[in-house]
Amino acid sequence: MPNFDSNISILWSQCLEGLKERLTANVVQMWFAPGVVIPVSMDDDKFLLGFPPNSFIDWAKDNYRESVERVLTELTGHFREVVFVERAQEDAPEASKEPSSAANVASIEASEQKRSITSDDLAQRKETLNTLNKLFTFDSFVVGGNTRFAYNSCREVAAHPGESKNPLFIHGPSGLGKTHLLQAIARDVVERDPHKVVVYLTSEQFGNLYIEAVRAGGTQRMAEFRQRFRRVDVLLIDDVQFFGGREGMQEEFFHTVHERDNSHKQIVCESDRLPQVTPGLEKRLVSRFESGLTVDITPPDLQTRVAILEEKQHSFTRKLPNDILEYLAQRIKSNVRNLEGSLLTLQAYLDMVPLQNYEEVSKSLVDKVVGNKFEVDAAMQLTVNRILEFVAHRYDVRIQDLKGKGRQSEITMPRQIAMYLSRKLTEKSLPEIAAGFDKSHPTVLHSISVVEKKISSSEDFRAEIADLERKIFENA
């Protein structure tokens, strides 16, 4: 019989409360239910937790041991390695065997639920978790004005998959966090409810599976391919724009979306552009996407970029000073991936050429180490004049007319669109945009309002503006 001390029991109860704040109460009840998972022993170095047989101890250990260690360290002020061990059922304390209390009844029910998970479900869950980046969680995603709506929508879908916002379609330029949000949904759903079957794939992976089924021939292989996705509770597909022009693949994907919608199973997709302006995407598939919720992600502002860098360096032993973080954020504006990469590159350099004091890091040193990333980002950044060029070319008008006083409709609307895009796609203030157009501040505000109202009331106009944005980013 293991050494079970009442003090350990009290400590474990306190730990469970701390885990509820870190992991949510549902996760704690599912994986650490009182009376099902029990403390076995504790010394200065280790804290042993006993799990009943057939309780998927390896999965719990891989995903939650670090959280348990952190909470125990906070409670005791002393780090102990937490060891997950399998125990015989009779090793549980007598109290945990007594089913009369509500807590123990809930524990027994939770235990029964765990045992009802099939080996196929467990294999799929492990496969999904293995494909996810451990850093891509909701907690690690820095929310700014450019991502707040998308982030909140993703959290709601993760909490209530299939109930609303289905399908959810996220679009925006590359490198701004769309994949991060998709993988955060996948991880959150699995951790909230291990019974949910979750699959995350890129469009290329989905396409390869389809091609394999076609090449194998026969109705059986295609039936297996279709069934594979019909049974999934939450399906997440990255880079949907690559479905464009692939008719057979779109045919299968459309039926997958259709069946999932009818059975109230969640689908989430991500693309670098809106469905209606994706070349080669069939109208019926576009219509399916439009029947759900479409949200966009745009480049972050300076404050959000600094916050992203601060979050990124949490794991670093030594931190760069705030003025250097702000300098990086000022120089890299268009791509979060490039921004984070510049920080990692700088940290790697400083590890190889260590400084006694990180306060010694200068802007000239930063230029030397990651200046190439500044150049790449500068080429991606947009200016008011560049937007004027694109709009003038798109609507076959002259730039001087857009900046002039003409009030003809063929000039007024392109001018208002250019002002709207200048506000959305650059960091210029309203007075700076007004100066770029030789107009007043109120005129810019009015123009932006006109375009926003038309976008909200006209699907065709919204698609037109989205297509223009995409081409601006592609050719900037």
XYZ file of C-alpha atoms in Angstrom, residues 45-349:
305
model
C 12.745 15.678 -5.197
C 9.591 14.002 -6.461
C 5.803 14.056 -6.243
C 4.164 10.795 -7.357
C 0.641 10.792 -8.799
C -1.206 7.510 -9.089
C -3.443 6.816 -12.105
C -5.808 3.870 -12.454
C -5.146 1.243 -15.135
C -6.208 2.066 -18.708
C -6.395 5.813 -18.031
C -4.186 7.045 -20.915
C -1.459 8.038 -18.494
C 1.085 8.742 -21.269
C -1.156 11.310 -22.936
C -1.847 13.059 -19.628
C 1.861 13.084 -18.824
C 2.879 14.530 -22.200
C 0.335 17.333 -22.038
C -0.165 18.247 -18.384
C 2.847 17.246 -16.277
C 4.560 20.605 -16.754
C 1.421 22.440 -15.588
C 1.213 20.257 -12.449
C 4.865 20.925 -11.679
C 4.402 24.671 -12.037
C 1.369 24.814 -9.758
C 3.047 22.643 -7.105
C 6.135 24.852 -7.230
C 3.986 27.951 -6.750
C 2.239 26.350 -3.767
C 5.314 24.983 -1.992
C 8.072 27.306 -3.170
C 10.126 24.225 -4.080
C 10.373 22.435 -7.434
C 9.672 18.711 -7.476
C 9.578 16.434 -10.453
C 6.045 15.102 -10.893
C 5.975 11.418 -11.784
C 2.841 9.825 -13.218
C 2.578 6.165 -12.173
C -0.028 3.504 -12.801
C -1.405 1.969 -9.612
C -3.607 -0.978 -8.825
C -7.231 -0.054 -8.115
C -6.985 -1.311 -4.540
C -4.210 1.225 -3.818
C -6.690 4.097 -3.790
C -7.536 5.586 -0.354
C -10.694 4.270 1.181
C -12.407 7.624 0.736
C -11.909 7.511 -2.979
C -13.591 4.090 -3.170
C -16.727 5.345 -1.499
C -19.231 6.298 -4.198
C -21.773 7.990 -1.946
C -20.685 11.621 -2.379
C -21.502 13.706 -5.436
C -17.803 14.289 -6.074
C -17.054 10.589 -6.146
C -20.027 9.885 -8.397
C -18.712 12.496 -10.815
C -15.260 10.901 -10.595
C -16.645 7.490 -11.424
C -18.573 8.918 -14.375
C -15.450 10.678 -15.613
C -13.492 7.471 -15.287
C -16.124 5.593 -17.247
C -16.013 8.255 -19.953
C -12.277 7.825 -20.249
C -12.619 4.096 -20.681
C -15.250 4.625 -23.379
C -12.728 6.345 -25.648
C -11.777 3.879 -28.367
C -8.232 3.048 -29.365
C -8.920 4.633 -32.771
C -9.985 7.870 -31.067
C -6.850 7.869 -28.957
C -4.663 7.220 -31.995
C -6.320 10.067 -33.901
C -5.922 12.420 -30.945
C -2.230 11.619 -30.634
C -1.779 12.041 -34.386
C -3.449 15.448 -34.243
C -1.391 16.649 -31.274
C 1.801 15.486 -32.963
C 1.034 17.672 -35.999
C 0.501 20.814 -33.904
C 3.111 23.352 -32.927
C 3.193 23.358 -29.106
C 3.697 27.130 -29.143
C 0.471 27.757 -31.077
C -2.054 28.143 -28.266
C -4.673 30.750 -27.453
C -2.651 31.867 -24.436
C 0.427 32.580 -26.558
C -1.495 34.487 -29.245
C -1.089 38.245 -28.801
C -4.419 39.927 -29.509
C -4.524 43.351 -31.115
C -7.098 45.406 -32.931
C -6.166 43.609 -36.138
C -6.996 40.160 -34.731
C -9.532 40.665 -31.939
C -12.615 39.628 -33.934
C -10.860 36.610 -35.453
C -9.433 35.558 -32.074
C -12.781 35.823 -30.253
C -14.505 33.898 -33.044
C -11.934 31.110 -32.829
C -12.278 30.849 -29.050
C -16.061 30.581 -29.360
C -15.755 27.864 -32.008
C -13.303 25.941 -29.816
C -15.668 26.150 -26.843
C -18.807 25.236 -28.834
C -17.778 23.456 -32.051
C -20.549 23.001 -34.591
C -23.063 25.178 -32.747
C -22.493 28.449 -34.626
C -20.034 30.179 -36.938
C -19.888 27.105 -39.114
C -17.968 27.050 -41.354
C -15.483 29.599 -39.985
C -13.265 31.110 -42.693
C -10.179 33.183 -41.765
C -8.351 35.164 -44.433
C -5.464 37.593 -44.609
C -1.885 38.030 -45.867
C 0.746 35.411 -45.071
C 2.596 35.480 -41.770
C -0.012 37.186 -39.559
C -1.168 34.288 -37.359
C -3.901 32.420 -39.229
C -2.218 29.032 -38.800
C -1.571 29.843 -35.136
C -5.315 30.321 -34.582
C -6.278 27.137 -36.441
C -3.873 25.042 -34.391
C -4.976 26.774 -31.186
C -8.555 25.696 -31.944
C -7.433 22.107 -32.541
C -5.455 21.899 -29.302
C -8.153 23.602 -27.243
C -10.908 21.271 -28.474
C -8.831 18.150 -27.755
C -7.969 19.360 -24.256
C -11.540 20.397 -23.455
C -13.089 17.143 -24.600
C -10.917 14.103 -25.395
C -13.960 12.462 -26.962
C -13.928 14.947 -29.843
C -12.185 13.721 -32.977
C -10.108 16.607 -34.360
C -8.126 16.666 -37.612
C -5.815 19.465 -38.765
C -4.464 19.326 -42.327
C -3.024 21.606 -44.961
C -4.868 21.682 -48.279
C -1.847 19.902 -49.778
C -2.166 17.039 -47.282
C -5.897 16.746 -47.972
C -5.118 16.727 -51.692
C -2.458 14.030 -51.344
C -4.882 11.773 -49.462
C -7.463 12.317 -52.214
C -4.943 11.524 -54.960
C -3.851 8.348 -53.168
C -7.474 7.206 -52.989
C -8.020 7.944 -56.695
C -4.853 6.149 -57.759
C -5.720 3.108 -55.660
C -8.929 2.795 -57.650
C -12.140 1.127 -56.649
C -15.132 2.385 -54.718
C -13.840 0.946 -51.436
C -10.822 3.261 -51.215
C -12.895 6.348 -52.052
C -15.503 5.307 -49.497
C -12.746 4.996 -46.875
C -11.411 8.436 -47.830
C -14.852 10.011 -47.464
C -15.644 8.247 -44.200
C -12.331 9.382 -42.751
C -13.499 13.000 -42.790
C -17.228 12.476 -42.244
C -16.660 11.084 -38.711
C -14.424 13.973 -37.607
C -15.997 16.412 -35.114
C -13.719 19.350 -35.948
C -11.910 19.572 -39.286
C -9.371 22.355 -39.843
C -7.848 23.024 -43.278
C -4.919 25.384 -43.905
C -4.232 27.256 -47.201
C -7.589 26.651 -48.888
C -6.547 28.883 -51.804
C -4.619 25.921 -53.225
C -7.887 24.102 -53.949
C -8.447 26.572 -56.790
C -8.608 24.908 -60.207
C -8.513 21.346 -58.829
C -11.992 20.228 -59.725
C -11.969 16.644 -58.444
C -10.460 17.673 -55.130
C -12.990 20.490 -54.761
C -15.795 18.036 -55.513
C -14.792 15.837 -52.583
C -14.135 18.776 -50.312
C -17.525 20.291 -51.116
C -19.303 17.076 -50.148
C -17.215 16.899 -46.977
C -18.272 20.450 -46.061
C -21.896 19.711 -47.007
C -22.129 16.546 -44.903
C -20.442 18.178 -41.941
C -22.782 21.151 -42.085
C -25.817 18.877 -42.103
C -24.512 16.931 -39.089
C -23.491 20.105 -37.177
C -19.820 19.215 -37.177
C -17.364 22.096 -37.222
C -15.139 23.074 -40.122
C -12.553 25.869 -40.006
C -10.580 27.024 -43.030
C -7.786 29.519 -43.604
C -6.700 31.292 -46.784
C -4.704 34.285 -47.950
C -7.795 35.708 -49.661
C -11.595 35.716 -49.571
C -13.365 32.697 -51.112
C -15.123 34.777 -53.763
C -11.851 36.170 -55.132
C -9.924 32.882 -55.063
C -9.114 31.897 -58.675
C -10.619 28.585 -59.730
C -12.755 28.076 -56.615
C -16.184 26.720 -57.552
C -19.209 28.908 -56.840
C -21.008 26.281 -54.780
C -17.978 25.925 -52.501
C -17.723 29.720 -52.245
C -21.412 29.776 -51.325
C -20.826 27.218 -48.565
C -18.065 29.326 -47.068
C -20.184 32.467 -47.293
C -22.992 30.765 -45.389
C -20.814 30.749 -42.269
C -18.608 33.424 -40.716
C -15.744 35.068 -42.602
C -13.168 37.060 -40.620
C -9.982 38.804 -41.691
C -6.561 39.417 -40.142
C -4.548 42.498 -41.069
C -0.993 43.604 -40.152
C -0.644 44.552 -36.445
C -0.017 48.081 -35.179
C 3.178 49.090 -33.355
C 1.822 48.407 -29.862
C 0.727 44.906 -30.839
C 4.060 44.179 -32.530
C 5.937 45.133 -29.358
C 3.591 42.901 -27.333
C 4.299 40.020 -29.726
C 8.043 40.402 -29.153
C 7.569 40.574 -25.387
C 5.532 37.375 -25.470
C 8.090 35.682 -27.717
C 11.007 36.351 -25.385
C 9.256 35.035 -22.250
C 11.143 31.777 -22.674
C 14.536 33.493 -22.998
C 16.866 33.470 -20.010
C 18.064 36.989 -20.779
C 15.736 39.672 -22.060
C 16.445 42.401 -24.572
C 15.751 45.933 -23.341
C 12.430 47.556 -24.245
C 13.995 50.142 -26.569
C 15.487 47.359 -28.720
C 12.157 45.518 -28.881
C 10.450 48.736 -29.945
C 13.154 49.343 -32.554
C 12.564 45.888 -34.052
C 8.807 46.528 -34.046
C 9.268 49.869 -35.783
C 11.421 48.369 -38.516
C 9.314 45.266 -39.246
C 5.636 46.015 -39.830
C 4.185 43.684 -42.435
C 4.813 40.134 -41.286
C 4.633 38.676 -37.766
C 6.652 35.628 -38.792
C 9.464 37.885 -40.018
C 9.208 39.937 -36.818
C 9.563 36.883 -34.568
C 12.348 35.534 -36.763
C 14.339 38.746 -36.326
C 14.143 38.384 -32.536
C 15.247 34.733 -32.634
C 18.121 35.584 -34.987
C 19.297 38.382 -32.707
C 19.091 36.152 -29.626
C 21.043 33.380 -31.381
C 23.776 35.874 -32.298
